[in-house]
GROMACS .gro file of C-alpha atoms in nm:
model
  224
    1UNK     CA    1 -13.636  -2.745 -11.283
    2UNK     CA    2 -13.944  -2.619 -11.478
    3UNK     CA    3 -13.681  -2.583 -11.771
    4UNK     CA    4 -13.558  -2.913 -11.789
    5UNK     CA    5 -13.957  -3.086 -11.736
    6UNK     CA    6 -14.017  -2.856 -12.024
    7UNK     CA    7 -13.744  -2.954 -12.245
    8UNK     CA    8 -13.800  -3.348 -12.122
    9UNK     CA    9 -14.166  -3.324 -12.226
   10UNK     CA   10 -14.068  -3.178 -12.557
   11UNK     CA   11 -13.840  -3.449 -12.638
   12UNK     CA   12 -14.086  -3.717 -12.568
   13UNK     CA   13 -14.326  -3.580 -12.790
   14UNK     CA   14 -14.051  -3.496 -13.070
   15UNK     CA   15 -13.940  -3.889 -13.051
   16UNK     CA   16 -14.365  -4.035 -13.034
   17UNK     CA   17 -14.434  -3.811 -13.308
   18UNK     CA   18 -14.094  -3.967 -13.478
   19UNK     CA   19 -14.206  -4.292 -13.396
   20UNK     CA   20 -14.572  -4.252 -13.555
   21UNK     CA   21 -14.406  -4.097 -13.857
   22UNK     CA   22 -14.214  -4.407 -13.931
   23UNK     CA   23 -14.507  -4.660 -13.853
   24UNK     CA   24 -14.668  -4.469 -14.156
   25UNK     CA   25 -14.394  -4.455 -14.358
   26UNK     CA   26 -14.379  -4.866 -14.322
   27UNK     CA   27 -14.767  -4.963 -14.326
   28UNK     CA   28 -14.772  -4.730 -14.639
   29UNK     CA   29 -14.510  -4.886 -14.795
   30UNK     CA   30 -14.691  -5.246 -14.721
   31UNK     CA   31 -15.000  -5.100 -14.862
   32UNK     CA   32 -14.768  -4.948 -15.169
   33UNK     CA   33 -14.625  -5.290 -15.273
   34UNK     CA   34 -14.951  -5.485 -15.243
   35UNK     CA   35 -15.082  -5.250 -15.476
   36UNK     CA   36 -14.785  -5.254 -15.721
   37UNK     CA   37 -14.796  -5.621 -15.707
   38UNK     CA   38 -15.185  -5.600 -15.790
   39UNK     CA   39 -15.074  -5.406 -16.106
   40UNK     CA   40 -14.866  -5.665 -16.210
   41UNK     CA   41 -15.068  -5.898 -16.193
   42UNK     CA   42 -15.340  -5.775 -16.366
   43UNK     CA   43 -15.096  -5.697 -16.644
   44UNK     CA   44 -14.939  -6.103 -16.633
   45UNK     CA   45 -15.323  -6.212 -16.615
   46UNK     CA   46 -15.381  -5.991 -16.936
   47UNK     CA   47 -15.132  -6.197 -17.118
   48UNK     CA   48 -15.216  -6.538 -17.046
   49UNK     CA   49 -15.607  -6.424 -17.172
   50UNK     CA   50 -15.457  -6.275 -17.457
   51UNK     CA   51 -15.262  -6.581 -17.571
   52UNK     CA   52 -15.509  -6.829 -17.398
   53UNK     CA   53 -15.877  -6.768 -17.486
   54UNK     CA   54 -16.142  -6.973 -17.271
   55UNK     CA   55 -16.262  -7.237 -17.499
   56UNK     CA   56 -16.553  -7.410 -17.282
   57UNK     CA   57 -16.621  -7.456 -16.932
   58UNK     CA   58 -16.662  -7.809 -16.768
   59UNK     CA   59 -16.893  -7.926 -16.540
   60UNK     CA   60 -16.883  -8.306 -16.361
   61UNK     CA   61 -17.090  -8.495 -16.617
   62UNK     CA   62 -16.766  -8.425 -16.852
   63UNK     CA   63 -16.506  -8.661 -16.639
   64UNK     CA   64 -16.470  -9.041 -16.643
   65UNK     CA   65 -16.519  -9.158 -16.296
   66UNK     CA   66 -16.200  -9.415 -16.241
   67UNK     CA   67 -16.178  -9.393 -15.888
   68UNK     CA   68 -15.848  -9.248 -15.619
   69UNK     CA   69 -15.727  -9.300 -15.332
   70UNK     CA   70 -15.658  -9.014 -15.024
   71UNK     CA   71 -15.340  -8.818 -15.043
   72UNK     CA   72 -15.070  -8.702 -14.808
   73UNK     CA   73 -14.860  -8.402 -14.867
   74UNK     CA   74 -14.592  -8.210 -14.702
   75UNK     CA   75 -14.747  -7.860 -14.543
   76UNK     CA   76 -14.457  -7.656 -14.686
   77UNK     CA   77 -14.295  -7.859 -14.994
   78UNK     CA   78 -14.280  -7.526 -15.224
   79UNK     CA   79 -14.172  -7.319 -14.949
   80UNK     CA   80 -13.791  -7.178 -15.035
   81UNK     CA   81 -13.596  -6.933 -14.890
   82UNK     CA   82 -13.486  -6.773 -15.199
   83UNK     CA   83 -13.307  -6.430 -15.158
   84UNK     CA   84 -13.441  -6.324 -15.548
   85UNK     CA   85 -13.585  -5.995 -15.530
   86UNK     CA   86 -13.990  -6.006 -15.671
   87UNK     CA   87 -13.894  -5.739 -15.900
   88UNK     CA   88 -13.634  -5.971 -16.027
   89UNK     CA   89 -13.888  -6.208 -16.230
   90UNK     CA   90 -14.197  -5.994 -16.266
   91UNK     CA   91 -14.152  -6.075 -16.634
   92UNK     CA   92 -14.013  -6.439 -16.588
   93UNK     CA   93 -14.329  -6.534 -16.492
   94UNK     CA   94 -14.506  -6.774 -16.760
   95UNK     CA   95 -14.860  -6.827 -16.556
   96UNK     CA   96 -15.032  -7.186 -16.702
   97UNK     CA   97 -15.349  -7.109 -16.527
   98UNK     CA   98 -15.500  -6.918 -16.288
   99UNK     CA   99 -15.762  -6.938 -15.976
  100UNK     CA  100 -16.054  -6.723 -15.920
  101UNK     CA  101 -16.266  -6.706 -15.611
  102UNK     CA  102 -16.487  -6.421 -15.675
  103UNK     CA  103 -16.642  -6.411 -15.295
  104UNK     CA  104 -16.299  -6.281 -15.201
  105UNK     CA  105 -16.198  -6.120 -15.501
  106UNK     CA  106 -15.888  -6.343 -15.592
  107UNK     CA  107 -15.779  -6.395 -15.938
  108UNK     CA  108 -15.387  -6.513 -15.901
  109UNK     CA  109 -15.168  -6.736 -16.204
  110UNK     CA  110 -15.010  -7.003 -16.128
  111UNK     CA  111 -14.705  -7.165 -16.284
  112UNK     CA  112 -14.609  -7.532 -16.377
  113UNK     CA  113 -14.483  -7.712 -16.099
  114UNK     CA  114 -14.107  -7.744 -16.269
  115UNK     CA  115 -14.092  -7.349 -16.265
  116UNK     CA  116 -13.778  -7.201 -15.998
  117UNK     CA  117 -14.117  -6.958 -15.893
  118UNK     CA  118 -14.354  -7.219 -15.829
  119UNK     CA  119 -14.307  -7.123 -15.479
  120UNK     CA  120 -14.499  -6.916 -15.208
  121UNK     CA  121 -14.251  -6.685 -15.192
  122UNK     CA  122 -14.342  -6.534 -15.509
  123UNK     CA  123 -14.705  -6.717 -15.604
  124UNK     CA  124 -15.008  -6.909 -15.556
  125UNK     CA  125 -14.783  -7.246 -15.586
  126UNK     CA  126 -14.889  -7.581 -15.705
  127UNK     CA  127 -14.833  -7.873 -15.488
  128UNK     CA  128 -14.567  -8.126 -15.644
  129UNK     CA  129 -14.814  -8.385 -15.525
  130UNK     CA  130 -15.093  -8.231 -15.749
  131UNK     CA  131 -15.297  -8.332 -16.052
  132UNK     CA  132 -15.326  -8.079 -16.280
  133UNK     CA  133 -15.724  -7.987 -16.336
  134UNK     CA  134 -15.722  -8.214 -16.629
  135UNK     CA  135 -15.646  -8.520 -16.515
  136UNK     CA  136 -15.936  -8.754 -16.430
  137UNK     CA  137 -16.095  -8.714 -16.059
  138UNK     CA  138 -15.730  -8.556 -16.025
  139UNK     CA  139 -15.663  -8.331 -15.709
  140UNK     CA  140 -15.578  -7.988 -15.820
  141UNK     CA  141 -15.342  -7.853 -15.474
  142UNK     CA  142 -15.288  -7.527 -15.457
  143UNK     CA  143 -15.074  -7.357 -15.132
  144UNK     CA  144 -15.039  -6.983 -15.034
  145UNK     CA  145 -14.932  -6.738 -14.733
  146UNK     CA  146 -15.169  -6.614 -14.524
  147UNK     CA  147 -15.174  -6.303 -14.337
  148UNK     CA  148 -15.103  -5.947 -14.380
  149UNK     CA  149 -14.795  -5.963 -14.621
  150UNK     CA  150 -14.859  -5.848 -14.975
  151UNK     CA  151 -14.772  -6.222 -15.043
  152UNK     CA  152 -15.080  -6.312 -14.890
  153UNK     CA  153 -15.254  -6.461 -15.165
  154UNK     CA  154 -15.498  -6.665 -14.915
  155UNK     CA  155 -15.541  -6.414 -14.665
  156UNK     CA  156 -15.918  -6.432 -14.704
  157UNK     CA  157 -16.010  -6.775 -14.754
  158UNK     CA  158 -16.123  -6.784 -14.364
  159UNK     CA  159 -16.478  -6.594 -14.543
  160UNK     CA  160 -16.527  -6.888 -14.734
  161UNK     CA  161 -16.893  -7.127 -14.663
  162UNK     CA  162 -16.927  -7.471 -14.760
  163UNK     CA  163 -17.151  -7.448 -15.115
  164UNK     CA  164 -16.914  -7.122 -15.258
  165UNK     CA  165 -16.742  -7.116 -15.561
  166UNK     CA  166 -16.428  -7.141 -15.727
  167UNK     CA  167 -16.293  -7.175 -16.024
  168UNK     CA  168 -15.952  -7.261 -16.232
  169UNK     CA  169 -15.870  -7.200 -16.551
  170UNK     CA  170 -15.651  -7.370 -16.714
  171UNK     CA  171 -15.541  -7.481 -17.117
  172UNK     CA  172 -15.810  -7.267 -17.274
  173UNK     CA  173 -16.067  -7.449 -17.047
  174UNK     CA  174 -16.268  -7.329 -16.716
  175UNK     CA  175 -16.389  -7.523 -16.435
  176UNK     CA  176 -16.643  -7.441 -16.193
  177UNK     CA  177 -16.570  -7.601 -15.863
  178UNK     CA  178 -16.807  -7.586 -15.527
  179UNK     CA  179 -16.681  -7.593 -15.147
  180UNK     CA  180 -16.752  -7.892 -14.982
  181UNK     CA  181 -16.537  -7.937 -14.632
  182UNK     CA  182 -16.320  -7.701 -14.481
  183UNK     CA  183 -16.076  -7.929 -14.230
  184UNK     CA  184 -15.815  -7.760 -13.933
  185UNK     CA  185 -15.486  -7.960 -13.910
  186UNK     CA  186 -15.171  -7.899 -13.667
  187UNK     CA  187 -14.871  -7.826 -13.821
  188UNK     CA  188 -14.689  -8.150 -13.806
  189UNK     CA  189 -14.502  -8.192 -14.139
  190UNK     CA  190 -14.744  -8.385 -14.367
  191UNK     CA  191 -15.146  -8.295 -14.426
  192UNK     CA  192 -15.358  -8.551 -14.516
  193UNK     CA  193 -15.617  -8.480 -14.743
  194UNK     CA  194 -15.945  -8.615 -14.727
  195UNK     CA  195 -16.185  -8.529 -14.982
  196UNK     CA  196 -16.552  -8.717 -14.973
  197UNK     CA  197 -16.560  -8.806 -15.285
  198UNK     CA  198 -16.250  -8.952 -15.477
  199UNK     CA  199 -16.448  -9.006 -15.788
  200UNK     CA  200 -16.515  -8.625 -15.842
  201UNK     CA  201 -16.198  -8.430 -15.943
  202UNK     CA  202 -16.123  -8.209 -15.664
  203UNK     CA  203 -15.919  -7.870 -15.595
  204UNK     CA  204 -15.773  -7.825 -15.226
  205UNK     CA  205 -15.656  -7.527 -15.153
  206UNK     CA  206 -15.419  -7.498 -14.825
  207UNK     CA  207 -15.305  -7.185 -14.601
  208UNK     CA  208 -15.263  -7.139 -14.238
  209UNK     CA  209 -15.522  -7.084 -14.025
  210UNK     CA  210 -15.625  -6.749 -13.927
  211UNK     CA  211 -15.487  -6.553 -13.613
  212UNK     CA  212 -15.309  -6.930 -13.504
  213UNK     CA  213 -14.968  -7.023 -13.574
  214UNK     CA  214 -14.958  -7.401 -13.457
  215UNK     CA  215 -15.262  -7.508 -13.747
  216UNK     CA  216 -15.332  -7.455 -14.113
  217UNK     CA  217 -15.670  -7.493 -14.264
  218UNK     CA  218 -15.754  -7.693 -14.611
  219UNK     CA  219 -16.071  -7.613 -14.852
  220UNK     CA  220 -16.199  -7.903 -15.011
  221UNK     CA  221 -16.357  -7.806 -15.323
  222UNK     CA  222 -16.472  -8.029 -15.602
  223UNK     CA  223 -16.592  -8.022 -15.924
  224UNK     CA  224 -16.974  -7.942 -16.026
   0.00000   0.00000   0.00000
């Protein structure tokens, strides 16, 4: 009887410490990719500087103030289910831009909205309903996962306070944007975006909200 207790209590521990074994094996591999796709990044951000130098930076006395109305997009209308592999078009990439929030330490390209990985699957993904930073008191729309998935581009938006900074550069120019209203919406199939002032170009970025799967949250930034 002592036997089999023994030999019961040894198999228990041989199949936790099996168990544990694997759960580091998988969070290390999480950790593994997030860090490979940091590399690449880096190294796709290195080209577009390279072949895109920074030629001034704007600021909100620069734009012609025409006027806009408010703006409703679908939640997920880049979201695919594309069975591509990531490794598959690390070098089809051809970023136009890219966004930097420096309070969370993003810096992530972002393709033209026609491109097949203009899609959170694989990016930081620009809205079909967006303006592109150029475009006078435009909306610049920018969508991304949240979470703890290496594709978690927005994963740490939630830090953001009204009056940070971000900023989007794009066609050899850079502009400076500040946070103005951070807005909670249910997941219902369309957002509506309301930003305070339509004469000011704009960039909204839009995730779901943190630790709650039923809303998503959407910075209001715009341009200073």
């Amino acid at each position: 009887m002592k036997k089999d207790i023994k030999v019961k209590k040894s198999q228990i521990l041989i199949f936790g410490s099996l168990l544990i074994f694997v759960g580091i094996i998988v969070l290390s591999m999480g950790h593994l990719q997030a860090l490979k796709e940091e590399v690449f990044e880096m190294i796709r951000l290195s080209f577009l500087d390279n072949n895109n130098s920074v030629d001034k930076v704007t600021d909100a006395n620069e734009v012609t103030n025409l006027g806009e109305s408010a703006t409703e997009i679908p939640p997920d209308s880049n979201t695919s289910n594309s069975t591509n592999s990531n490794s598959s078009v690390k070098n089809k990439y051809d970023y136009i831009g890219y966004l930097e929030i420096p309070k969370i330490r993003l810096k992530r390209g972002f393709l033209s909205k026609e491109s097949k990985y203009n899609d959170i699957s694989y990016n930081v993904a620009v809205s079909y309903d967006a303006d592109y930073p150029d475009v006078v008191n435009g909306n610049f729309i920018l969508l991304a996962h949240s979470g703890d998935a290496y594709i978690s581009f927005f994963a740490y938006l939630y830090k953001l306070k009204l009056g940070d900074f971000a900023y989007v550069t794009y066609k050899g120019t850079k502009y400076k944007y500040k946070l103005v209203k951070i807005e909670v919406q249910p997941k219902v199939g369309v957002i509506a975006i309301h930003r305070p002032n339509y004469q000011i170009n704009g960039l909204t970025l839009i995730t779901c909200t943190k630790d709650d799967d039923y809303t998503q949250t959407i910075y209001i930034f715009e341009l200073v």
